[in-house]
Short mmCIF file of C-alpha atoms in Angstrom, two decimals:
data_model
loop_
_atom_site.label_atom_id
_atom_site.label_comp_id
_atom_site.label_asym_id
_atom_site.label_seq_id
_atom_site.Cartn_x
_atom_site.Cartn_y
_atom_site.Cartn_z
CA MET A 1 11.78 6.32 -15.79
CA GLY A 2 10.44 3.85 -13.21
CA ARG A 3 8.81 6.57 -11.13
CA ILE A 4 7.36 8.31 -14.19
CA SER A 5 5.67 5.08 -15.28
CA LEU A 6 4.29 4.64 -11.77
CA VAL A 7 2.79 8.13 -11.80
CA VAL A 8 1.20 7.54 -15.22
CA SER A 9 -0.15 4.19 -13.99
CA ASP A 10 -1.62 5.86 -10.90
CA LEU A 11 -3.41 8.45 -13.03
CA VAL A 12 -4.85 5.85 -15.41
CA LEU A 13 -5.87 3.36 -12.71
CA SER A 14 -7.54 6.08 -10.61
CA PHE A 15 -9.51 7.18 -13.65
CA MET A 16 -10.49 3.59 -14.47
CA TRP A 17 -11.45 2.74 -10.87
CA ILE A 18 -14.12 5.45 -10.74
CA TRP A 19 -15.47 4.39 -14.10
CA ALA A 20 -15.50 0.73 -13.07
CA GLY A 21 -17.74 1.43 -10.07
CA VAL A 22 -20.18 3.40 -12.21
CA LEU A 23 -20.26 0.76 -14.97
CA VAL A 24 -20.98 -2.01 -12.46
CA ASN A 25 -23.99 -0.05 -11.18
CA ILE A 26 -25.20 0.65 -14.71
CA LEU A 27 -24.81 -3.01 -15.65
CA VAL A 28 -26.64 -4.35 -12.59
CA HIS A 29 -29.42 -1.78 -12.23
CA GLY A 30 -29.70 -0.50 -15.80
CA VAL A 31 -28.90 -3.37 -18.16
CA LEU A 32 -29.90 -6.32 -15.96
CA GLY A 33 -32.79 -4.37 -14.42
CA PHE A 34 -32.31 -5.23 -10.74
CA SER A 35 -33.89 -2.85 -8.24
CA ARG A 36 -31.60 -1.02 -5.82
CA LYS A 37 -33.68 -2.45 -2.98
CA ASP A 38 -33.50 -6.00 -4.35
CA THR A 39 -31.26 -8.38 -2.37
CA THR A 40 -30.52 -10.39 -5.52
CA GLY A 41 -29.37 -7.20 -7.21
CA ASP A 42 -27.02 -6.49 -4.32
CA ILE A 43 -25.53 -9.99 -4.56
CA VAL A 44 -24.99 -9.63 -8.32
CA ARG A 45 -23.41 -6.19 -7.79
CA TYR A 46 -21.08 -7.60 -5.13
CA LEU A 47 -20.09 -10.40 -7.51
CA PHE A 48 -19.17 -7.92 -10.24
CA SER A 49 -17.34 -5.80 -7.66
CA VAL A 50 -15.14 -8.75 -6.70
CA ILE A 51 -14.42 -9.44 -10.38
CA SER A 52 -13.53 -5.76 -10.79
CA MET A 53 -11.11 -5.94 -7.86
CA PHE A 54 -9.42 -8.97 -9.43
CA VAL A 55 -9.04 -7.04 -12.69
CA PHE A 56 -7.47 -4.08 -10.91
CA ALA A 57 -5.19 -6.34 -8.87
CA PHE A 58 -3.96 -7.79 -12.18
CA LEU A 59 -3.48 -4.28 -13.61
CA GLN A 60 -1.48 -3.29 -10.53
CA LYS A 61 0.74 -6.29 -11.08
CA LEU A 62 1.00 -5.53 -14.79
CA THR A 63 2.03 -1.91 -14.12
CA LYS A 64 4.48 -3.06 -11.41
CA GLY A 65 2.90 -1.11 -8.58
CA GLY A 66 0.34 1.26 -10.06
CA LEU A 67 -2.22 2.39 -7.46
CA TYR A 68 -5.65 4.04 -7.35
CA ASN A 69 -6.01 4.58 -3.60
CA PRO A 70 -4.02 7.28 -1.73
CA LEU A 71 -4.16 5.23 1.47
CA THR A 72 -2.30 2.37 -0.20
CA ALA A 73 0.25 4.84 -1.54
CA LEU A 74 0.63 6.38 1.93
CA ALA A 75 1.10 3.00 3.62
CA SER A 76 3.66 2.01 0.99
CA GLY A 77 5.47 5.33 1.34
CA VAL A 78 5.65 5.16 5.14
CA SER A 79 6.95 1.59 5.00
CA GLY A 80 9.50 2.41 2.30
CA GLY A 81 11.49 5.17 3.97
CA PHE A 82 11.70 8.96 3.78
CA SER A 83 12.29 9.25 0.01
CA SER A 84 9.41 6.92 -0.76
CA PHE A 85 7.17 8.79 1.69
CA ILE A 86 7.88 12.19 0.07
CA PHE A 87 7.31 10.76 -3.41
CA SER A 88 3.98 9.25 -2.34
CA VAL A 89 2.69 12.37 -0.57
CA VAL A 90 3.93 15.00 -3.02
CA VAL A 91 3.43 13.17 -6.32
CA ARG A 92 1.49 9.92 -6.24
CA ILE A 93 -1.43 10.92 -4.01
CA PRO A 94 -2.16 14.21 -5.87
CA VAL A 95 -2.03 12.33 -9.18
CA GLU A 96 -4.50 9.74 -7.92
CA VAL A 97 -6.83 12.52 -6.79
CA LEU A 98 -6.49 14.18 -10.19
CA GLY A 99 -7.35 10.91 -11.95
CA SER A 100 -10.50 10.55 -9.86
CA ILE A 101 -11.60 14.14 -10.49
CA LEU A 102 -11.11 13.76 -14.23
CA ALA A 103 -13.05 10.49 -14.19
CA VAL A 104 -16.04 12.00 -12.38
CA LYS A 105 -16.09 14.98 -14.73
CA HIS A 106 -16.10 12.61 -17.70
CA ILE A 107 -18.81 10.41 -16.16
CA ILE A 108 -21.10 13.37 -15.49
CA ARG A 109 -20.61 14.54 -19.07
CA VAL A 110 -21.53 11.10 -20.46
CA PHE A 111 -24.21 10.20 -17.88
CA PRO A 112 -25.66 13.46 -16.50
CA GLU A 113 -28.28 11.53 -14.52
CA ILE A 114 -25.67 9.53 -12.61
CA GLY A 115 -25.53 9.65 -8.78
CA LYS A 116 -23.49 12.08 -6.72
CA GLY A 117 -21.16 9.69 -4.93
CA PRO A 118 -21.05 8.61 -1.26
CA LYS A 119 -23.15 10.44 1.30
CA LEU A 120 -22.51 10.92 5.02
CA ASN A 121 -25.57 9.79 7.00
CA VAL A 122 -24.21 10.22 10.53
CA ALA A 123 -22.51 12.95 12.55
CA ILE A 124 -19.11 14.11 11.32
CA HIS A 125 -17.06 12.61 14.17
CA HIS A 126 -19.01 9.36 13.97
CA GLY A 127 -18.32 9.25 10.24
CA ALA A 128 -14.60 9.96 10.71
CA LEU A 129 -14.40 7.19 13.30
CA THR A 130 -16.22 4.78 10.98
CA GLU A 131 -13.96 5.46 8.00
CA GLY A 132 -10.94 5.31 10.29
CA ILE A 133 -11.85 1.90 11.73
CA LEU A 134 -12.62 0.44 8.30
CA THR A 135 -9.34 1.80 6.95
CA PHE A 136 -7.32 0.49 9.90
CA PHE A 137 -8.51 -3.07 9.35
CA ILE A 138 -8.06 -3.06 5.57
CA VAL A 139 -4.53 -1.61 5.81
CA MET A 140 -3.60 -4.15 8.49
CA LEU A 141 -4.92 -6.95 6.30
CA SER A 142 -3.08 -5.67 3.22
CA LEU A 143 0.21 -5.47 5.11
CA GLY A 144 -0.34 -8.94 6.53
CA LEU A 145 -1.12 -10.46 3.13
CA THR A 146 1.98 -8.88 1.63
CA ARG A 147 4.21 -10.37 4.34
CA LYS A 148 2.52 -13.75 4.83
CA ILE A 149 1.68 -14.87 1.28
CA PRO A 150 3.80 -12.66 -1.02
CA GLY A 151 3.71 -15.06 -3.98
CA SER A 152 0.07 -16.19 -4.12
CA PHE A 153 -1.73 -13.72 -6.42
CA PHE A 154 -5.10 -15.47 -6.46
CA MET A 155 -5.34 -16.22 -2.74
CA LYS A 156 -4.10 -12.77 -1.73
CA THR A 157 -6.51 -11.03 -4.11
CA TRP A 158 -9.43 -13.22 -3.08
CA ILE A 159 -8.94 -12.56 0.65
CA GLY A 160 -8.35 -8.84 0.07
CA SER A 161 -11.40 -8.48 -2.19
CA ILE A 162 -13.78 -10.24 0.18
CA ALA A 163 -12.42 -8.22 3.12
CA LYS A 164 -12.82 -4.90 1.27
CA LEU A 165 -16.33 -5.83 0.18
CA THR A 166 -17.31 -6.86 3.72
CA LEU A 167 -15.98 -3.64 5.24
CA HIS A 168 -17.66 -1.62 2.49
CA VAL A 169 -21.02 -3.25 3.26
CA LEU A 170 -20.57 -2.60 6.99
CA GLY A 171 -19.96 1.11 6.40
CA ALA A 172 -22.17 1.71 3.37
CA ASP A 173 -25.19 3.04 5.26
CA LEU A 174 -23.05 5.31 7.45
CA THR A 175 -20.39 6.90 5.23
CA GLY A 176 -20.50 4.90 2.02
CA GLY A 177 -17.75 2.60 3.30
CA CYS A 178 -15.30 4.21 0.88
CA MET A 179 -11.79 3.74 2.32
CA ASN A 180 -10.53 5.70 -0.69
CA PRO A 181 -10.17 9.50 -0.29
CA ALA A 182 -9.39 10.06 -3.96
CA ALA A 183 -12.63 8.43 -5.12
CA VAL A 184 -14.67 10.53 -2.68
CA MET A 185 -12.74 13.64 -3.66
CA GLY A 186 -13.73 13.22 -7.28
CA TRP A 187 -17.44 13.31 -6.48
CA ALA A 188 -17.05 15.99 -3.79
CA TYR A 189 -15.16 18.23 -6.22
CA ALA A 190 -17.95 17.85 -8.78
CA ARG A 191 -20.46 18.97 -6.12
CA GLY A 192 -18.22 21.80 -4.90
CA GLU A 193 -17.92 20.17 -1.46
CA HIS A 194 -14.25 19.14 -1.54
CA ILE A 195 -13.09 21.68 1.07
CA THR A 196 -15.91 21.25 3.57
CA GLN A 197 -15.23 20.14 7.13
CA GLU A 198 -17.32 17.04 6.56
CA HIS A 199 -15.28 15.89 3.57
CA LEU A 200 -11.86 16.66 5.04
CA LEU A 201 -12.50 15.12 8.47
CA VAL A 202 -14.47 12.04 7.43
CA TYR A 203 -12.85 11.03 4.16
CA TRP A 204 -9.29 12.33 4.60
CA LEU A 205 -8.21 12.94 8.19
CA GLY A 206 -9.86 9.83 9.67
CA PRO A 207 -8.54 7.36 7.07
CA VAL A 208 -5.06 8.96 6.91
CA LYS A 209 -4.61 8.79 10.68
CA ALA A 210 -5.91 5.21 10.66
CA THR A 211 -3.43 4.27 7.91
CA LEU A 212 -0.47 5.69 9.83
CA LEU A 213 -1.65 3.95 12.99
CA ALA A 214 -2.07 0.63 11.16
CA VAL A 215 1.43 0.79 9.66
CA TRP A 216 2.94 1.67 13.04
CA PHE A 217 0.96 -1.04 14.85
CA PHE A 218 1.87 -3.69 12.27
CA ASN A 219 5.57 -2.83 12.41
CA VAL A 220 5.60 -2.85 16.22
CA VAL A 221 3.51 -5.97 16.82
CA PHE A 222 3.58 -8.24 13.77
CA LYS A 223 6.82 -7.46 11.95
CA PRO A 224 9.07 -8.70 14.81
CA LEU A 225 7.05 -11.94 14.94
CA THR A 226 7.45 -12.45 11.19
CA GLU A 227 11.20 -11.84 11.35
CA GLU A 228 11.51 -14.24 14.29
CA GLN A 229 9.71 -16.97 12.36
CA GLN A 230 12.02 -16.45 9.39
CA GLU A 231 15.13 -16.68 11.57
CA LYS A 232 14.16 -20.00 13.20
CA PRO A 233 14.68 -22.17 10.08
CA LYS A 234 18.06 -20.48 9.50
CA ALA A 235 19.14 -21.26 13.06
CA LYS A 236 18.10 -24.93 12.69
CA SER A 237 19.99 -25.31 9.40
CA GLU A 238 23.14 -23.99 11.03
#
């Protein structure tokens, strides 16, 4: 029952995440009337984006682990052992992709004039490297926050949100700064571009390899240091 509820949560959160991004843009540029080239509009949009990330962090906590990003599911699966890895790859990630595809289809039906999702503005290998680097740093940060401040919801969410937003801004003009293959897949599927070399290399292969590298690097370099710090107080008490 626990895994079924996780899968349902993944589907719902993936659907909601795509809609949240679209609604933020509609609110800022449509309702509030800020130009897309207006710096003030960008600041307001970033503010709403951070609020959105706090809402989704709360929903993840409420659903006891529901996810909307396949890279987070992959990192969790790799860290959790073989059974967790298979469950993430075979079930959770496809469900998150499905949720994103359904969301984009629904959005296009409701708002036919809406944009077409992220666009690659550089060469394919440059784009794959960009998404890979952004993903590596955000996965490393997420793993570090989980280990270092496991109980502080606000602080952990605040640091994670600002980091994600910063990395997104850095990569926005190159690849869209997505760091979420499912979200890109939803828009690419709607355009019929979900099996192109560009999409697979830039938004899947690059981030997936970066996620695996980040998990391995964290476990090799930082995990032993964390365990050593935890053992020192025990040794002193003895």
